[in-house]
Short mmCIF file of C-alpha atoms in Angstrom, two decimals:
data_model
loop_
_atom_site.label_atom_id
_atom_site.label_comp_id
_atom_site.label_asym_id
_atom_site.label_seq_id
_atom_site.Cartn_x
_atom_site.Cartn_y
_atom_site.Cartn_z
CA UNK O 349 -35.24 -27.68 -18.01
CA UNK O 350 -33.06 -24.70 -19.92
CA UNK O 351 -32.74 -21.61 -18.27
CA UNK O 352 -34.62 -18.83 -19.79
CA UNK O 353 -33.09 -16.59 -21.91
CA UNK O 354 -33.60 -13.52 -19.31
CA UNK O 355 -31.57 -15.88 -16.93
CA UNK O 356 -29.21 -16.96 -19.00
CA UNK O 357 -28.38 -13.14 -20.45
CA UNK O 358 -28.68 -12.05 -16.54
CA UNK O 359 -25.61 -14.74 -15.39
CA UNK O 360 -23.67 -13.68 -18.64
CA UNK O 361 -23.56 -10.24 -17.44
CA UNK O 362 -22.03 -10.48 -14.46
CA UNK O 363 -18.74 -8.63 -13.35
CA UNK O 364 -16.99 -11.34 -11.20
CA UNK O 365 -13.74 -12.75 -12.71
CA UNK O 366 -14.07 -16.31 -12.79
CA UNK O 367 -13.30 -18.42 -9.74
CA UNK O 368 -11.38 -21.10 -11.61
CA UNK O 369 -10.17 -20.90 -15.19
CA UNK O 370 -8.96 -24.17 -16.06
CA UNK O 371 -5.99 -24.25 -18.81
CA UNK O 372 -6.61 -26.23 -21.39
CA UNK O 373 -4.75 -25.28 -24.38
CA UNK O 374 -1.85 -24.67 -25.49
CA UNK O 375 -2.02 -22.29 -28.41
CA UNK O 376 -4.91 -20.79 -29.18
CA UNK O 377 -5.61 -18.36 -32.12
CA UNK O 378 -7.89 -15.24 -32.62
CA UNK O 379 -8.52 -13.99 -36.50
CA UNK O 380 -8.63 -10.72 -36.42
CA UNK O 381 -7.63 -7.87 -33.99
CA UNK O 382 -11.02 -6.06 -33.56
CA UNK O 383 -12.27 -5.36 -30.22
CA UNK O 384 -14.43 -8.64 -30.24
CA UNK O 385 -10.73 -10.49 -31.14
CA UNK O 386 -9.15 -8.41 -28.40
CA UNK O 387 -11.58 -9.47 -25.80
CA UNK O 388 -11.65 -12.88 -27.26
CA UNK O 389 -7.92 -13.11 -26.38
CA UNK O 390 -8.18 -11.28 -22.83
CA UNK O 391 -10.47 -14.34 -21.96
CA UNK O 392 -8.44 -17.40 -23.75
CA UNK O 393 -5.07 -16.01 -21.91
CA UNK O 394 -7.01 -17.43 -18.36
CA UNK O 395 -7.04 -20.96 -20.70
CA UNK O 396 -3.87 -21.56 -23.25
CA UNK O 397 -0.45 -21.25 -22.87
CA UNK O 398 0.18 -19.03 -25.75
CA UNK O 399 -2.49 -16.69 -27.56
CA UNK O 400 -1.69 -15.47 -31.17
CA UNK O 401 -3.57 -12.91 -32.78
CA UNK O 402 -3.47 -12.98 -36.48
CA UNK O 403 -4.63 -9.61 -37.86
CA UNK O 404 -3.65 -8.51 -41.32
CA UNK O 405 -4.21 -4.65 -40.69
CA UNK O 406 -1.46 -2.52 -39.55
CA UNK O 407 -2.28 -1.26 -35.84
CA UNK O 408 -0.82 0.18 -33.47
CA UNK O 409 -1.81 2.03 -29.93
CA UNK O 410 -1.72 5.22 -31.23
CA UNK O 411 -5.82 5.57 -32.01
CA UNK O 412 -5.41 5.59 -35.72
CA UNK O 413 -8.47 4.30 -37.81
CA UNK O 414 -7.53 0.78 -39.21
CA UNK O 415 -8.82 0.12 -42.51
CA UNK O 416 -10.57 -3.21 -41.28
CA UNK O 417 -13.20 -0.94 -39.92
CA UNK O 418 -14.99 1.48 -42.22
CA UNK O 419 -17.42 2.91 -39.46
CA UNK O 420 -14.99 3.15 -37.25
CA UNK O 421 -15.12 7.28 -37.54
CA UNK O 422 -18.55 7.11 -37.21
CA UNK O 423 -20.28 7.76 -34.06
CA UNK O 424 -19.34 5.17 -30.81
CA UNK O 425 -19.14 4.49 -27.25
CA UNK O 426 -19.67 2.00 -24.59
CA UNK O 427 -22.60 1.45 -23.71
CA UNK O 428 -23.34 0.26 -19.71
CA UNK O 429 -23.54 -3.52 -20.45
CA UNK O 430 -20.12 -3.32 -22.60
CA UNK O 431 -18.48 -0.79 -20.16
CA UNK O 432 -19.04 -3.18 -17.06
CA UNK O 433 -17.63 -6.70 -18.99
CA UNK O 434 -14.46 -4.50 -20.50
CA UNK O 435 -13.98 -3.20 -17.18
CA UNK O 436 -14.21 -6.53 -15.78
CA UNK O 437 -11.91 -8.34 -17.89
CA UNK O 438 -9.92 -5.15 -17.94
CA UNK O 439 -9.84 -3.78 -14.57
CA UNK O 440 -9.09 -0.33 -14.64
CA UNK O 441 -9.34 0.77 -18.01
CA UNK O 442 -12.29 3.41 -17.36
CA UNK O 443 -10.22 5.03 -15.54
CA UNK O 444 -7.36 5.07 -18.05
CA UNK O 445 -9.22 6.24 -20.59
CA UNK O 446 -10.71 8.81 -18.80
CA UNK O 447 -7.07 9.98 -17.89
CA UNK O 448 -6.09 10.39 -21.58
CA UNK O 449 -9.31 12.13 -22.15
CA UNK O 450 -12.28 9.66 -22.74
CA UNK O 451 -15.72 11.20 -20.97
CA UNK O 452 -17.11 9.63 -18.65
CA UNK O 453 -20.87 10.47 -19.03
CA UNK O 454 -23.01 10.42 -16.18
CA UNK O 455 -26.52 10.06 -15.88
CA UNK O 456 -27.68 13.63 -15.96
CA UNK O 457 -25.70 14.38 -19.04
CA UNK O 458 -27.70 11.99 -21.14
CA UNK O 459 -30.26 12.66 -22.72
CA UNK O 460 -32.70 10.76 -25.54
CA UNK O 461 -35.16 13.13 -27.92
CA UNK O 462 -38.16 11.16 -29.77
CA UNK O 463 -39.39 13.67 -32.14
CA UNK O 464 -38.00 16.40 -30.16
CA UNK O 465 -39.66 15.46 -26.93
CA UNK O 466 -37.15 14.35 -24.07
CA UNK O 467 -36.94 11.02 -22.69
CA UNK O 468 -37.45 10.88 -18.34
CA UNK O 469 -34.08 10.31 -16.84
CA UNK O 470 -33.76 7.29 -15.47
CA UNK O 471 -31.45 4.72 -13.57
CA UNK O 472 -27.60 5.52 -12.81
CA UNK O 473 -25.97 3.89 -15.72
CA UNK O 474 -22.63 5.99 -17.05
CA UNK O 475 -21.46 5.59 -20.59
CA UNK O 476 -17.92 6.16 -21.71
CA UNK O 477 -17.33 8.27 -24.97
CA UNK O 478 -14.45 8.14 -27.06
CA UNK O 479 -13.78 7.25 -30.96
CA UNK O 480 -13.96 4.00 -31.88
CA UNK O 481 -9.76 4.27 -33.00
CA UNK O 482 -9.34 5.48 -29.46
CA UNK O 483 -11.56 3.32 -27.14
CA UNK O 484 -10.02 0.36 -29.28
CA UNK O 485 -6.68 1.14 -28.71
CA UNK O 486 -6.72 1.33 -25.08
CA UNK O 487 -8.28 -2.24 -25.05
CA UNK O 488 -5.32 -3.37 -27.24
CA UNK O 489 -2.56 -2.15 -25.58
CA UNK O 490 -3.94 -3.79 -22.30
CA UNK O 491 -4.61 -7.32 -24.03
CA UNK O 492 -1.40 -7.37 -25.42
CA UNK O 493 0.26 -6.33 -22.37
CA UNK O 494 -0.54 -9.61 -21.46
CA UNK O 495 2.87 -12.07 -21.04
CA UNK O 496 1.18 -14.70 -23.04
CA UNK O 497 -0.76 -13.01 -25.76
CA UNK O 498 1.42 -11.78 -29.44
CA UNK O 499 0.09 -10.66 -32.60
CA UNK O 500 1.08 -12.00 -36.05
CA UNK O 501 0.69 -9.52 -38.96
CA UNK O 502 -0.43 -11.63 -41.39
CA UNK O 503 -3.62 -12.70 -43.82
CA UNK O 504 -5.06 -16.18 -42.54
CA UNK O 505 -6.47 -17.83 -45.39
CA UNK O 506 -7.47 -21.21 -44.20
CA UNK O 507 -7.61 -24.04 -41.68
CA UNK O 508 -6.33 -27.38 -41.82
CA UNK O 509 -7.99 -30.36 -39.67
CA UNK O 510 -7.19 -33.57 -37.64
CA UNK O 511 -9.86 -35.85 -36.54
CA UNK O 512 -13.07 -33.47 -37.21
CA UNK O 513 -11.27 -30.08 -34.89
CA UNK O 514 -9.25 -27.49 -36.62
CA UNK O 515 -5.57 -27.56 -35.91
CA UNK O 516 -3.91 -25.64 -37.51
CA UNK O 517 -4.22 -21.97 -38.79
CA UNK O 518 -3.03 -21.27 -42.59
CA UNK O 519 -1.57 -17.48 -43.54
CA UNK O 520 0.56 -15.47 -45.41
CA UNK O 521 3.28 -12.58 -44.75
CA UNK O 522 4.79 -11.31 -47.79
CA UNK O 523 3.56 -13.11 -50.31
CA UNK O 524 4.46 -15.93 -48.34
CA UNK O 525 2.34 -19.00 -47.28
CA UNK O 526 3.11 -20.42 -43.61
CA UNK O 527 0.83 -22.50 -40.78
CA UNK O 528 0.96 -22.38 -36.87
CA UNK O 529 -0.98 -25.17 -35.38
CA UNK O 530 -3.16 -24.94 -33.02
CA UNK O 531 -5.88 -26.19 -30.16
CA UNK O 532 -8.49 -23.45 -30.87
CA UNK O 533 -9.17 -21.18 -32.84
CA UNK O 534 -11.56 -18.01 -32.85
CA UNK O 535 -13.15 -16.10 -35.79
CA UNK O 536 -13.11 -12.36 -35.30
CA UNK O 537 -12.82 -11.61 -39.27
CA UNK O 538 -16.03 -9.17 -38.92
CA UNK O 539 -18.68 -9.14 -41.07
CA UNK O 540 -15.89 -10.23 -44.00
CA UNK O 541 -15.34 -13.44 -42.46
CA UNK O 542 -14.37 -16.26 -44.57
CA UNK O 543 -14.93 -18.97 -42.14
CA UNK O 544 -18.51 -20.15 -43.78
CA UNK O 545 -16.41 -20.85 -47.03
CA UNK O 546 -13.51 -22.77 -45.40
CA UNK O 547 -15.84 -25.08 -43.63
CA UNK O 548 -17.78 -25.63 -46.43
CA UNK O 549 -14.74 -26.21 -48.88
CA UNK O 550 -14.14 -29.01 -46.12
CA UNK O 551 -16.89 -30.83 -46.14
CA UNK O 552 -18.44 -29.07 -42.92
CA UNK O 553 -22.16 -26.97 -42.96
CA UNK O 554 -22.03 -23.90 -43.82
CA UNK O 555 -23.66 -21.47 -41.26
CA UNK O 556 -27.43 -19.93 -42.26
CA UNK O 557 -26.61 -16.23 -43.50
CA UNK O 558 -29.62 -13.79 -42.81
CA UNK O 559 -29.90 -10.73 -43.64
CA UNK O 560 -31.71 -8.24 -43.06
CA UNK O 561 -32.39 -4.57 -45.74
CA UNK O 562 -31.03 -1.28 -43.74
CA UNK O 563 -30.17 1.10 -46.16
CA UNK O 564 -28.08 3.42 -43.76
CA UNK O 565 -25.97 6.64 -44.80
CA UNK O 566 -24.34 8.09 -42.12
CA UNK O 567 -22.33 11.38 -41.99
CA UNK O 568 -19.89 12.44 -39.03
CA UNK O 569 -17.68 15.26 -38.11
CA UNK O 570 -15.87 16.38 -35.53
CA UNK O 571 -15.77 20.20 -33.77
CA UNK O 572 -14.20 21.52 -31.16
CA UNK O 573 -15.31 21.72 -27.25
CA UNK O 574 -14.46 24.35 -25.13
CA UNK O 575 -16.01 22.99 -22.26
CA UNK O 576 -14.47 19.86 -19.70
CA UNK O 577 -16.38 17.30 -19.22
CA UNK O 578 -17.28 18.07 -15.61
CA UNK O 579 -18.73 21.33 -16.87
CA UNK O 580 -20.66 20.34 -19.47
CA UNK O 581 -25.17 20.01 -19.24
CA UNK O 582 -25.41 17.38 -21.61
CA UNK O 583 -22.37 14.86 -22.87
CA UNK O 584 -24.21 12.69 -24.43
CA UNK O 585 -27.61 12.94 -27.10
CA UNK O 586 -29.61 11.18 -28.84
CA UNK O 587 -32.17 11.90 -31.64
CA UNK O 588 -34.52 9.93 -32.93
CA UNK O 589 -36.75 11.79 -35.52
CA UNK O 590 -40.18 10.09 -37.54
CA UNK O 591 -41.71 12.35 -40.51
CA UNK O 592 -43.09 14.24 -40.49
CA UNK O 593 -40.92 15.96 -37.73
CA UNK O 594 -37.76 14.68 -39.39
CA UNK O 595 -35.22 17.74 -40.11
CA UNK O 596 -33.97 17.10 -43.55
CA UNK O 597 -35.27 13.48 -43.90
CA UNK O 598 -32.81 13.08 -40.93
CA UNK O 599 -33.88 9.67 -38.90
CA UNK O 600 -31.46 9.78 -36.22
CA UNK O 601 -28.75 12.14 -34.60
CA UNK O 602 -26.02 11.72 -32.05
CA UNK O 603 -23.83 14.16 -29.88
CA UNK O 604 -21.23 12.12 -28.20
CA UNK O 605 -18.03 14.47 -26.17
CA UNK O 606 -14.89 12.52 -26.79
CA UNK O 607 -11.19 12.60 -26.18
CA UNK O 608 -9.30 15.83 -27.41
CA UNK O 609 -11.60 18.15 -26.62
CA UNK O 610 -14.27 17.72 -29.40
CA UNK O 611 -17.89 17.01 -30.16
CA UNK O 612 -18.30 13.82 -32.58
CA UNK O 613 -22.03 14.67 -34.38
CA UNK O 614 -23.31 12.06 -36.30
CA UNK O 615 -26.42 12.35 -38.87
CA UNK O 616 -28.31 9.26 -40.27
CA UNK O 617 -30.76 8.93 -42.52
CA UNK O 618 -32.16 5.79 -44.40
CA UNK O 619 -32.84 4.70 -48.15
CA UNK O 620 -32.79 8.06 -50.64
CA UNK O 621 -32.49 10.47 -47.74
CA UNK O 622 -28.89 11.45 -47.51
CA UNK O 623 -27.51 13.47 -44.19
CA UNK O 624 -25.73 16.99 -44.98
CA UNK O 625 -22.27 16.49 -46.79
CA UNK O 626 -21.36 19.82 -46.50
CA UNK O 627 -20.40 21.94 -42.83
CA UNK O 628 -22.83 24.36 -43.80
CA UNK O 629 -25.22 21.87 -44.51
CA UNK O 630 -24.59 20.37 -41.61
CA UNK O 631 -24.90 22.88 -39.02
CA UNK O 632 -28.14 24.33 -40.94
CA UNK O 633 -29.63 20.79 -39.99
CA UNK O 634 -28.29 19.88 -36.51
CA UNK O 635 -29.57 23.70 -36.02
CA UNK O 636 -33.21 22.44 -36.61
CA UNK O 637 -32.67 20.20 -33.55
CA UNK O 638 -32.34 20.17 -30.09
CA UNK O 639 -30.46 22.65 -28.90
CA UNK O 640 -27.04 20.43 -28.01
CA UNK O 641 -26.81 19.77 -31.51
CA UNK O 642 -26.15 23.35 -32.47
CA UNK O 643 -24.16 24.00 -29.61
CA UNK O 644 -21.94 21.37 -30.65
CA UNK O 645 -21.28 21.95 -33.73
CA UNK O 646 -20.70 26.20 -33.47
CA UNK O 647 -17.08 25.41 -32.49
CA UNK O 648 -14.44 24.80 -35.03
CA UNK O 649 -14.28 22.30 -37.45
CA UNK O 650 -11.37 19.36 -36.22
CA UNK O 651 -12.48 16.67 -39.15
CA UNK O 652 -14.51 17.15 -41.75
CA UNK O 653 -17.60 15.15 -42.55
CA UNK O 654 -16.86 11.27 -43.53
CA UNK O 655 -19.53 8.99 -44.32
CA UNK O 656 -20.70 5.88 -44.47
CA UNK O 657 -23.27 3.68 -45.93
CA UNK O 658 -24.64 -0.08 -44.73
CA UNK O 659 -26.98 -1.47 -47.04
CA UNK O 660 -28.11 -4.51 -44.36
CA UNK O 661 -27.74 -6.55 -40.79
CA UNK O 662 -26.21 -9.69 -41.33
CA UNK O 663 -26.32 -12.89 -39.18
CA UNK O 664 -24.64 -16.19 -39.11
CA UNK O 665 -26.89 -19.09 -37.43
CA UNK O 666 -24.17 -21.58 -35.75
CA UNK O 667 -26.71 -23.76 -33.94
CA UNK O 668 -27.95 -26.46 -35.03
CA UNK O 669 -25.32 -27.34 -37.40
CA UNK O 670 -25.23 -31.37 -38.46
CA UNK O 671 -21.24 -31.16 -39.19
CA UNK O 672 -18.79 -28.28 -38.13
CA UNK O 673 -15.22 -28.63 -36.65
CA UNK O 674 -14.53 -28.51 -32.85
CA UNK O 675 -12.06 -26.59 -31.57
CA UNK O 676 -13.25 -23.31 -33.88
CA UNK O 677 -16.27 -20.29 -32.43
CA UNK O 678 -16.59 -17.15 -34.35
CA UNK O 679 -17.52 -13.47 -32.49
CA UNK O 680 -18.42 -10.12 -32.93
CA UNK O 681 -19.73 -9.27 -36.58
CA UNK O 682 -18.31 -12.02 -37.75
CA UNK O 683 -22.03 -13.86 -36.36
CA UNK O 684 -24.41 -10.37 -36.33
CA UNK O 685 -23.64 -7.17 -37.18
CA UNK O 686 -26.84 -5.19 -36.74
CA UNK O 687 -27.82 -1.62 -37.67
CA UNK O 688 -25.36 0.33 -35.86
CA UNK O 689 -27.47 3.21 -34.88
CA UNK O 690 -28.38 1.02 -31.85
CA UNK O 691 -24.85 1.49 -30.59
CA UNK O 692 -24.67 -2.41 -29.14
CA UNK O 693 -21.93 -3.30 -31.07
CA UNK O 694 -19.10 -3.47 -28.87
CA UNK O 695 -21.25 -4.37 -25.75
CA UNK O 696 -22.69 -7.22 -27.70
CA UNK O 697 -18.44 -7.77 -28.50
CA UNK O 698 -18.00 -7.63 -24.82
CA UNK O 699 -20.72 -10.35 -24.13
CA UNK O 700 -19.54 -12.58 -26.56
CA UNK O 701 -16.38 -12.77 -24.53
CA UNK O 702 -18.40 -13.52 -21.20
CA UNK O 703 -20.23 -16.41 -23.05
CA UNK O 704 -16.42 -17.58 -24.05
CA UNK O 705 -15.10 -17.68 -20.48
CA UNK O 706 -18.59 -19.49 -19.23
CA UNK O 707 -18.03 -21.78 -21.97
CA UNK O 708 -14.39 -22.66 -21.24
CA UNK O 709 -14.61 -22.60 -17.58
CA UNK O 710 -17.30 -25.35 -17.64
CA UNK O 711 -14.27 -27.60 -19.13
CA UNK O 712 -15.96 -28.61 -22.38
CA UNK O 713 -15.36 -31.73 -24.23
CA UNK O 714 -13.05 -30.12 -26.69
CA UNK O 715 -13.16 -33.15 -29.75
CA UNK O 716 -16.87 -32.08 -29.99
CA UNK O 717 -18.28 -28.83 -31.72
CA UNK O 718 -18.63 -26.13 -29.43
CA UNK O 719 -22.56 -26.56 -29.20
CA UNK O 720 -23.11 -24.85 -25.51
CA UNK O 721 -21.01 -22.22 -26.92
CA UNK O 722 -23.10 -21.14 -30.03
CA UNK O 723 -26.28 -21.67 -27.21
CA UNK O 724 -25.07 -19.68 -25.00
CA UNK O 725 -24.18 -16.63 -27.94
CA UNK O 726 -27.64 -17.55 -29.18
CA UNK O 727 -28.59 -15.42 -26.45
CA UNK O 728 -26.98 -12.49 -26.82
CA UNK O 729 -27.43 -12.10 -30.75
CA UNK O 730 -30.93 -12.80 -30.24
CA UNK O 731 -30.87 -9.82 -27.74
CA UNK O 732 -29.46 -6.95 -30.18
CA UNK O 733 -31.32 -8.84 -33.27
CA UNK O 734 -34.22 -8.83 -31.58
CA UNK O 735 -34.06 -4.32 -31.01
CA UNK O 736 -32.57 -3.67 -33.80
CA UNK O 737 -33.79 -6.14 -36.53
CA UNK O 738 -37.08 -5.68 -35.00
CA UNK O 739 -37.37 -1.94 -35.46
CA UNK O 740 -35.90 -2.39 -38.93
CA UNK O 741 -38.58 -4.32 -39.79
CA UNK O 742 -41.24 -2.60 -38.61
CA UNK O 743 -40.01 0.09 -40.95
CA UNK O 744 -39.44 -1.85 -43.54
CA UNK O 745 -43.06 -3.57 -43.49
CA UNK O 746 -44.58 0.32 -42.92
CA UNK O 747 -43.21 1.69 -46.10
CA UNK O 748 -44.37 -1.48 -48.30
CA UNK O 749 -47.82 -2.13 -46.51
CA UNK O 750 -46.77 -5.66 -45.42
CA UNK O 751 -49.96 -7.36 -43.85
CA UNK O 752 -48.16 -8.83 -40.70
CA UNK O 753 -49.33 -11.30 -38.21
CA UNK O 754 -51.89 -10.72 -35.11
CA UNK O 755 -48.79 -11.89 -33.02
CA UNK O 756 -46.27 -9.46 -34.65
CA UNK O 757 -48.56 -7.01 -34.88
CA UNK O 758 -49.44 -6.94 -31.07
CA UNK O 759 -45.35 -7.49 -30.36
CA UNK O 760 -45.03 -3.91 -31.98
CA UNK O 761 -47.83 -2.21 -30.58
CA UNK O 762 -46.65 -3.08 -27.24
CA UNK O 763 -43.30 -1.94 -28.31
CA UNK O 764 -44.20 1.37 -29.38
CA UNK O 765 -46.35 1.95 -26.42
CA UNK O 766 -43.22 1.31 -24.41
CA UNK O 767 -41.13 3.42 -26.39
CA UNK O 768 -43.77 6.33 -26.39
CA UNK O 769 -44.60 5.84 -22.33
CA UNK O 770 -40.23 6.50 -21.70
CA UNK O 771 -41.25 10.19 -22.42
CA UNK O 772 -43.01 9.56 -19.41
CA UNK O 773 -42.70 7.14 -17.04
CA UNK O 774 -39.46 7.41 -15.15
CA UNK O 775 -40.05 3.09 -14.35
CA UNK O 776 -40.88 2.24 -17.80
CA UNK O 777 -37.93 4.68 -19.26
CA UNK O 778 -35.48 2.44 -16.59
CA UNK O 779 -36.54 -0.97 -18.09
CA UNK O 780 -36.46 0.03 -21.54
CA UNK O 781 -33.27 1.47 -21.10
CA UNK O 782 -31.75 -1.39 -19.22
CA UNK O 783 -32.47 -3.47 -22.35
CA UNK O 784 -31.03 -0.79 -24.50
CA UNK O 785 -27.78 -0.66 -22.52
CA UNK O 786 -27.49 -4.14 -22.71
CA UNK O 787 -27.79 -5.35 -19.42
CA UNK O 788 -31.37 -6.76 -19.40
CA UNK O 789 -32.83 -9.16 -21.99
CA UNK O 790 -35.69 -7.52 -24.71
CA UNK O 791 -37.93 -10.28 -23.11
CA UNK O 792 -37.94 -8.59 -19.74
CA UNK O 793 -40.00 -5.82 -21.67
CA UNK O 794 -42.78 -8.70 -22.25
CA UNK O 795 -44.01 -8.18 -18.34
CA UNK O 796 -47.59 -7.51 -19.01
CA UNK O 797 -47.68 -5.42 -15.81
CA UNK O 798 -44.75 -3.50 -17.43
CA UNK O 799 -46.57 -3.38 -20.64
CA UNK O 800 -50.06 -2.43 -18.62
CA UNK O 801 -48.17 0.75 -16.67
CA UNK O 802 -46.84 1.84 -20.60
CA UNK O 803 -50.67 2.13 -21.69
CA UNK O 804 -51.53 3.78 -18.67
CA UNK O 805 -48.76 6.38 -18.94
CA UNK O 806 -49.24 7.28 -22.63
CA UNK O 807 -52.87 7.40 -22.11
CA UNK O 808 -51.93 9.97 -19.09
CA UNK O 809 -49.56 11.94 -20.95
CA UNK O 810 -52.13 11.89 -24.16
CA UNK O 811 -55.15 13.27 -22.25
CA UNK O 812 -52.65 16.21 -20.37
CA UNK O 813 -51.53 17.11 -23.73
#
């Protein structure tokens, strides 16, 4: 019998390195340099002989934005489940980035507002803060301090194939056209990818695209901090606003202390709502908020506001597939990028990489697709899909009157009674975040007795109120 998916996501999150990691390539290939192809690397260097990156952005390990990544001056950090698997393929690198001025976040300097009303603290779970140029930079210049791992500036633009596997990577530098063969390749291309049409142009299936209506704008600046992290309340916040308590048509806001001494605040809003473009704006909404928000934005401005807009979630099914070359997995966005207000991005990066080194350390039959790959990712897309593509929908269905099913319609009720009893319920507030954070699957929040205490508690808090 297969293991559940709570056991299955429980054994991927582990922290212990590997006992044995079997080599079994020689060169293996990553497309793309993002933090899911970084990680993707860290974990094949344990397996081949030679790792080449091919990423056809200039980087460097200086924190600059790369133009690969539009969001990536929005609002990020690393959530508990992606902290612990960077930090275990990565030992030391909290620390590190803590040095050069990440924050460390602990605990008591988190805090989660629904509709103004503060979530019960919970659990012992840290989260490190830093921009997404500068959290991805320290990961790079640790992979590729690796002896056997290079990059290659270049645009791949194709595969070629012996005997149903890919072997052999096609690119271009300068206009010109070259190939590197290889034993395996990875697709980190982000939610660009062109793997579905090289397959298909090959004769292989073409993965199931879903997607999924969002409509996000975001808007994020940066201010300065004058406190250290040590001194400050509150690090961390998180607002999550429904009308008609929304300030401005605002959905969500975010107060994140990063590296240089500044406050990143983010503003989100969905469909025809638009967050402030202006500083003035700006600071007139976050001042109709908690107070953090304010706070954090009183000090001087260090970036003005950038913005961004996603217009859906995207997924790429893998399993299942009739025909698809061995020797070839894809990562990171390039199979789900979900509505990045959840923050699981680079944890669900991170985990990707875990299911890569179960996958590889089992010794696979290599002239077959990767099957108990995909089955094993299966797992972890399902987990963020299921939070974030679930709450989208609910939305979604609200604002257009969908009739749903008894089944989906209890699934949500239960949901929202969870969500409502974290206000709360210190126990229910632990699990929900756990599942949040990314280490615990969304199915662990289907314990009746779980979703029993969550009635119990809202009914508690309704009658005191």
């Amino acid at each position: 019998m297969a293991d559940s998916p709570i056991a299955v996501f429980d054994r991927l999150t582990r922290v212990d390195l590997p006992q044995h990691t079997p080599v079994l390539l020689d060169t293996a290939c990553v497309l793309g340099g993002s933090i899911a192809g970084l990680l993707a690397a860290r974990v094949l260097a344990d397996h081949a002989r030679t790792v080449v990156i091919i990423e056809r952005d200039q980087v460097n390990v200086a924190g600059l934005p790369r133009a690969g990544v539009p969001q990536d001056r929005q609002g990020h950090g690393l959530l508990p489940g992606g902290l612990a698997q960077i930090e275990r393929w990565l030992p030391g690198l909290t620390q590190e980035a803590q040095d050069l001025g990440a924050v460390l976040v602990s605990p008591d300097q988190q805090v989660v507002y629904l509709d103004g009303h503060q979530q019960v603290r919970s659990g012992d779970a840290q989260i490190l803060m830093g921009s997404r140029p500068f959290l991805e930079s320290r990961i790079r210049s640790r992979v590729l301090a690796l002896p056997n791992v290079s990059t290659l500036s270049a645009r791949a633009t194709g595969f070629e194939y012996r005997d149903d596997a890919v072997s052999a990577v096609r690119y271009v530098v300068d206009g010109v056209e070259d190939v590197v063969s290889v034993d395996f390749v990875v697709d980190a291309m982000g939610r660009s990818s062109k793997l579905s049409e090289w397959v298909e142009q090959a004769g292989y299936d073409r993965p199931r695209l879903q997607r999924l209506r969002t409509g996000i704008s975001y808007a994020t600046a940066l201010f300065e901090r004058a406190d250290k992290p040590d001194d400050l309340d509150l690090a961390c916040a998180l607002g999550q606003f429904s009308p008609p308590s929304s300030p401005d048509g605002l959905a969500v806001g975010a107060v994140n202390a990063i590296e240089d001494d500044q406050w990143l605040v983010m503003l989100m809003a969905y469909g025809e709502n638009q967050p402030s473009r202006s500083i003035e704006a700006f600071r007139s909404t976050c001042a109709k908020m908690p107070p953090i928000f304010g706070e954090a934005v009183s000090g001087a401005v260090t970036r003005e506001i950038l913005t961004y807009h996603q217009a859906d979630s995207r997924r790429r099914d893998f399993a299942g597939l009739s025909r698809f070359p061995a020797r070839l997995v894809s990562v990171g966005d390039a199979v789900a990028s979900c509505n990045p207000v959840y923050g699981q991005g680079i944890s669900s990066a991170a985990l990707h990489a875990s299911c890569l080194s179960e996958y590889l350390v089992g010794n696979p039959a290599l002239t077959m697709p990767a099957a108990e790959f995909f089955a094993l990712q299966g797992v972890v897309v399902d987990a963020a899909w299921t939070i974030s593509a679930g709450g989208d929908a609910a939305r979604l269905d609200a604002i257009a009157g969908v009739e749903v099913s008894e089944d989906v319609r209890r699934q949500r009720w239960a949901m929202d009674q969870l969500i409502r009893a974290t206000l709360v319920d210190e126990t229910v507030a632990q699990a929900f975040n756990a599942v949040a954070f990314m280490l615990a699957h969304p199915f662990s929040l289907g314990d009746p007795a779980l979703v029993e205490r969550a009635v119990a508690a809202h009914q508690r808090a309704s009658a005191v109120s």
